[in-house]
Amino acid sequence: MTYEQATTLLKKNGQEQLLRFWKKLSAAERKALLAQIEKIDFKEVARCQKVLSGEVAATAKKGKPTAPKVAELKGAALKKAVAAGEKELAAGHVGVLLVAGGQGSRLGFDGPKGAYSIGPVTGASLFYFHARKILAASIKYAVRIPFYVMTSEANYDATVAHFEDNGYFGLDPEDVIFFRQGMWPGMTADGKIILDQPGRVFMSPDGHGGMISALKANGCFADMKKRGVKTLFYFQVDNPMVEVADPAFIGLHTIEKSEYSLKLCAKRDPNEGLGMVVKRDGHFDMIEYTEMTDEMNNRRTKTGDLYFKFGSPAIHVFDRAFLERLASKDMPLHLAHKKIATVDEKGKVVKATEPNGYKFEKFIFDALPEAKGVTCFAFDRAEEFSPVKNAEGKDSPATCKADLQAKWRRQLAAAGVQVSEKVPVEIDPVYALDAAEIAQMGLLLTAW
Ligand code: UTP
């Protein structure tokens, strides 16, 4: 893009201020700024402006929310779901989607969150545990399981480098597909795009919901079709307890012929910050924890249980065809009021002390109302959920390491091995995924 083309484009869209320091910029800065402007999707910018001005409601939510039916599988029903999931896995129909483009600002780690060290003994990273579970499943079911990893523009190179430096954790590099999510410019309240340096537009990742359009833009749906992938297991980078490609969950999804299935767990307290799946007007929907009122959080059933009892840790199964259908639709936009560095009239960078601008994000669960079939599946959080969100306190590396070790100790105890609380424990998922596999490995080792 040339300077003249950029001027015309910006004028047409009322964003000429982006070139106001042009004369002061070096050749390299000019080139970089033109490249940024070329990538801005002004159709989406116009949509953001409408949300900012209130012309379009950020999210149009109608109807009284009610709690959905949540399947709690046991006995024969559980066995049936596991068998269906195993069949799907062995047929090579399953792919894994990981969203790892977040900024991890609460953790404050300088690097992709997935590279954060969480192994209590080896110091292995979050990515290690995710990748090793996929490898374990592909060995178990003798099948290739493609692993689609979404990064942001900012953490793409460091993410790929982490996999390369660690030999892809044993996975075949051909089965690990990295792709970048979209980036959106930040804006002031009057819809003007912000420069955070004289020659740089402030851009931020477009949210985990950006995954759907990014899958399309990066040819991932085509890759899935070529591989015969029909069902996608989705999870977040911060939870090393997740049962990646859990056969019971995948099986229930296929038995129910759902387009979107969610694992849900009982909230640890009424105000825990988990999204809440609800039904309204015959559709499923997610209420963000920030939008839950005290009355909703504390509402009880006749038996004293919380009425809105189950929260979502963002562990999903999707039909590939469903996500593909959504990729050509506009997803709702969510506004976040943030402190964003700006540039004063003289070109000096000014740090913000108060929120002064807006970022826009898409959320994956906004796909819920679009799904033709939705299944909610309850799981035991002690076994599968302990995210690394904060540097300290709740949901921190310390709580996560403790929860991981407690799980491994339970598995070892069930396999007949008692381990003292004082001894650090870690199990490579490729060695064993559960107590039964530990027992099996133990027998093999004894025989050997
Ligand atoms: P979080 O909402 O926990 O955000 O993301 P975060 O950026 O990781 O952390 P904070 O809020 O800045 O502390 C939930 C999941 O969605 C992914 C994250 O990588 C994480 O797996 N995500 C989030 C993206 O992939 N892209 C985004 O734009 C936002």
PDB file of N, CA, C and O and ligand atoms in Angstrom, residues 99-107 113 150 181 205-208 236-238 361 389, ligand 1:
ATOM      1  N   VAL A  99      -6.935 -22.557  22.165  1.00  0.00           N
ATOM      2  CA  VAL A  99      -6.813 -21.103  22.012  1.00  0.00           C
ATOM      3  C   VAL A  99      -5.721 -20.603  22.966  1.00  0.00           C
ATOM      4  O   VAL A  99      -5.815 -20.762  24.172  1.00  0.00           O
ATOM      5  N   ALA A 100      -4.674 -20.053  22.380  1.00  0.00           N
ATOM      6  CA  ALA A 100      -3.512 -19.646  23.182  1.00  0.00           C
ATOM      7  C   ALA A 100      -3.027 -18.264  22.757  1.00  0.00           C
ATOM      8  O   ALA A 100      -1.834 -17.980  22.778  1.00  0.00           O
ATOM      9  N   GLY A 101      -3.973 -17.428  22.351  1.00  0.00           N
ATOM     10  CA  GLY A 101      -3.586 -16.096  21.868  1.00  0.00           C
ATOM     11  C   GLY A 101      -3.745 -15.009  22.916  1.00  0.00           C
ATOM     12  O   GLY A 101      -3.493 -13.838  22.639  1.00  0.00           O
ATOM     13  N   GLY A 102      -4.145 -15.394  24.121  1.00  0.00           N
ATOM     14  CA  GLY A 102      -4.412 -14.395  25.166  1.00  0.00           C
ATOM     15  C   GLY A 102      -3.135 -13.705  25.619  1.00  0.00           C
ATOM     16  O   GLY A 102      -2.021 -14.166  25.345  1.00  0.00           O
ATOM     17  N   GLN A 103      -3.317 -12.590  26.326  1.00  0.00           N
ATOM     18  CA  GLN A 103      -2.156 -11.801  26.740  1.00  0.00           C
ATOM     19  C   GLN A 103      -1.665 -12.202  28.127  1.00  0.00           C
ATOM     20  O   GLN A 103      -0.582 -11.799  28.543  1.00  0.00           O
ATOM     21  N   GLY A 104      -2.461 -12.983  28.839  1.00  0.00           N
ATOM     22  CA  GLY A 104      -2.049 -13.481  30.159  1.00  0.00           C
ATOM     23  C   GLY A 104      -1.650 -12.358  31.106  1.00  0.00           C
ATOM     24  O   GLY A 104      -0.715 -12.508  31.888  1.00  0.00           O
ATOM     25  N   SER A 105      -2.371 -11.229  31.046  1.00  0.00           N
ATOM     26  CA  SER A 105      -1.929 -10.070  31.828  1.00  0.00           C
ATOM     27  C   SER A 105      -2.005 -10.322  33.337  1.00  0.00           C
ATOM     28  O   SER A 105      -1.154  -9.843  34.080  1.00  0.00           O
ATOM     29  N   ARG A 106      -2.989 -11.106  33.778  1.00  0.00           N
ATOM     30  CA  ARG A 106      -3.096 -11.350  35.229  1.00  0.00           C
ATOM     31  C   ARG A 106      -1.915 -12.153  35.745  1.00  0.00           C
ATOM     32  O   ARG A 106      -1.430 -11.930  36.841  1.00  0.00           O
ATOM     33  N   LEU A 107      -1.429 -13.105  34.964  1.00  0.00           N
ATOM     34  CA  LEU A 107      -0.294 -13.929  35.396  1.00  0.00           C
ATOM     35  C   LEU A 107       0.998 -13.119  35.337  1.00  0.00           C
ATOM     36  O   LEU A 107       1.905 -13.310  36.150  1.00  0.00           O
ATOM     37  N   LYS A 113       1.555 -17.788  27.421  1.00  0.00           N
ATOM     38  CA  LYS A 113       1.200 -18.460  28.676  1.00  0.00           C
ATOM     39  C   LYS A 113       1.476 -19.965  28.602  1.00  0.00           C
ATOM     40  O   LYS A 113       1.866 -20.593  29.576  1.00  0.00           O
ATOM     41  N   MET A 150      -4.135 -21.837  18.210  1.00  0.00           N
ATOM     42  CA  MET A 150      -4.316 -20.431  17.834  1.00  0.00           C
ATOM     43  C   MET A 150      -3.434 -19.535  18.706  1.00  0.00           C
ATOM     44  O   MET A 150      -3.447 -19.641  19.931  1.00  0.00           O
ATOM     45  N   GLN A 181      -4.719 -15.492  15.218  1.00  0.00           N
ATOM     46  CA  GLN A 181      -6.046 -14.880  15.282  1.00  0.00           C
ATOM     47  C   GLN A 181      -5.956 -13.455  14.736  1.00  0.00           C
ATOM     48  O   GLN A 181      -4.863 -12.919  14.563  1.00  0.00           O
ATOM     49  N   PRO A 205      -5.583  -8.525  20.221  1.00  0.00           N
ATOM     50  CA  PRO A 205      -6.208  -9.732  19.678  1.00  0.00           C
ATOM     51  C   PRO A 205      -7.735  -9.671  19.762  1.00  0.00           C
ATOM     52  O   PRO A 205      -8.286  -9.061  20.691  1.00  0.00           O
ATOM     53  N   ASP A 206      -8.400 -10.310  18.810  1.00  0.00           N
ATOM     54  CA  ASP A 206      -9.860 -10.154  18.711  1.00  0.00           C
ATOM     55  C   ASP A 206     -10.668 -11.147  19.561  1.00  0.00           C
ATOM     56  O   ASP A 206     -11.836 -11.404  19.275  1.00  0.00           O
ATOM     57  N   GLY A 207     -10.038 -11.704  20.592  1.00  0.00           N
ATOM     58  CA  GLY A 207     -10.775 -12.564  21.532  1.00  0.00           C
ATOM     59  C   GLY A 207     -10.794 -14.020  21.090  1.00  0.00           C
ATOM     60  O   GLY A 207     -10.511 -14.336  19.925  1.00  0.00           O
ATOM     61  N   HIS A 208     -11.141 -14.920  22.046  1.00  0.00           N
ATOM     62  CA  HIS A 208     -11.137 -16.345  21.666  1.00  0.00           C
ATOM     63  C   HIS A 208     -12.183 -16.652  20.592  1.00  0.00           C
ATOM     64  O   HIS A 208     -12.035 -17.582  19.809  1.00  0.00           O
ATOM     65  N   GLN A 236      -8.774 -24.240  26.657  1.00  0.00           N
ATOM     66  CA  GLN A 236      -7.946 -23.052  26.883  1.00  0.00           C
ATOM     67  C   GLN A 236      -6.562 -23.446  27.370  1.00  0.00           C
ATOM     68  O   GLN A 236      -6.404 -24.474  28.022  1.00  0.00           O
ATOM     69  N   VAL A 237      -5.625 -22.575  27.128  1.00  0.00           N
ATOM     70  CA  VAL A 237      -4.220 -22.914  27.399  1.00  0.00           C
ATOM     71  C   VAL A 237      -3.899 -23.028  28.894  1.00  0.00           C
ATOM     72  O   VAL A 237      -2.944 -23.693  29.282  1.00  0.00           O
ATOM     73  N   ASP A 238      -4.724 -22.414  29.744  1.00  0.00           N
ATOM     74  CA  ASP A 238      -4.300 -22.272  31.146  1.00  0.00           C
ATOM     75  C   ASP A 238      -4.668 -23.421  32.075  1.00  0.00           C
ATOM     76  O   ASP A 238      -4.392 -23.357  33.264  1.00  0.00           O
ATOM     77  N   GLU A 361     -13.671  -7.489  21.437  1.00  0.00           N
ATOM     78  CA  GLU A 361     -13.390  -8.927  21.419  1.00  0.00           C
ATOM     79  C   GLU A 361     -14.633  -9.708  21.019  1.00  0.00           C
ATOM     80  O   GLU A 361     -15.759  -9.274  21.262  1.00  0.00           O
ATOM     81  N   LYS A 389      -4.515 -18.550  36.253  1.00  0.00           N
ATOM     82  CA  LYS A 389      -4.985 -17.228  35.800  1.00  0.00           C
ATOM     83  C   LYS A 389      -4.156 -16.116  36.451  1.00  0.00           C
ATOM     84  O   LYS A 389      -3.781 -15.158  35.793  1.00  0.00           O
TER      85      LYS A 389
HETATM   86  P1  UTP B   1      -8.507 -15.318  29.336  1.00  0.00           P
HETATM   87  O1  UTP B   1      -9.836 -14.715  29.300  1.00  0.00           O
HETATM   88  O2  UTP B   1      -8.103 -16.045  30.561  1.00  0.00           O
HETATM   89  O3  UTP B   1      -7.454 -14.202  28.967  1.00  0.00           O
HETATM   90  O4  UTP B   1      -8.378 -16.284  28.081  1.00  0.00           O
HETATM   91  P2  UTP B   1      -5.875 -14.200  28.959  1.00  0.00           P
HETATM   92  O5  UTP B   1      -5.483 -13.197  27.933  1.00  0.00           O
HETATM   93  O6  UTP B   1      -5.261 -15.556  28.793  1.00  0.00           O
HETATM   94  O7  UTP B   1      -5.482 -13.693  30.404  1.00  0.00           O
HETATM   95  P3  UTP B   1      -5.712 -12.252  31.077  1.00  0.00           P
HETATM   96  O8  UTP B   1      -7.195 -12.044  31.145  1.00  0.00           O
HETATM   97  O9  UTP B   1      -5.015 -11.233  30.210  1.00  0.00           O
HETATM   98  O10 UTP B   1      -5.068 -12.420  32.414  1.00  0.00           O
HETATM   99  C1  UTP B   1      -9.014 -17.523  28.027  1.00  0.00           C
HETATM  100  C2  UTP B   1      -8.402 -18.322  26.883  1.00  0.00           C
HETATM  101  O11 UTP B   1      -8.636 -17.674  25.653  1.00  0.00           O
HETATM  102  C3  UTP B   1      -7.425 -17.443  24.968  1.00  0.00           C
HETATM  103  C4  UTP B   1      -6.352 -17.422  26.049  1.00  0.00           C
HETATM  104  O12 UTP B   1      -5.073 -17.703  25.519  1.00  0.00           O
HETATM  105  C5  UTP B   1      -6.866 -18.491  26.994  1.00  0.00           C
HETATM  106  O13 UTP B   1      -6.528 -19.779  26.523  1.00  0.00           O
HETATM  107  N1  UTP B   1      -7.532 -16.156  24.248  1.00  0.00           N
HETATM  108  C6  UTP B   1      -8.003 -15.056  24.870  1.00  0.00           C
HETATM  109  C7  UTP B   1      -7.152 -16.117  22.919  1.00  0.00           C
HETATM  110  O14 UTP B   1      -6.710 -17.138  22.344  1.00  0.00           O
HETATM  111  N2  UTP B   1      -7.259 -14.937  22.270  1.00  0.00           N
HETATM  112  C8  UTP B   1      -7.719 -13.817  22.851  1.00  0.00           C
HETATM  113  O15 UTP B   1      -7.788 -12.764  22.181  1.00  0.00           O
HETATM  114  C9  UTP B   1      -8.118 -13.885  24.189  1.00  0.00           C
END
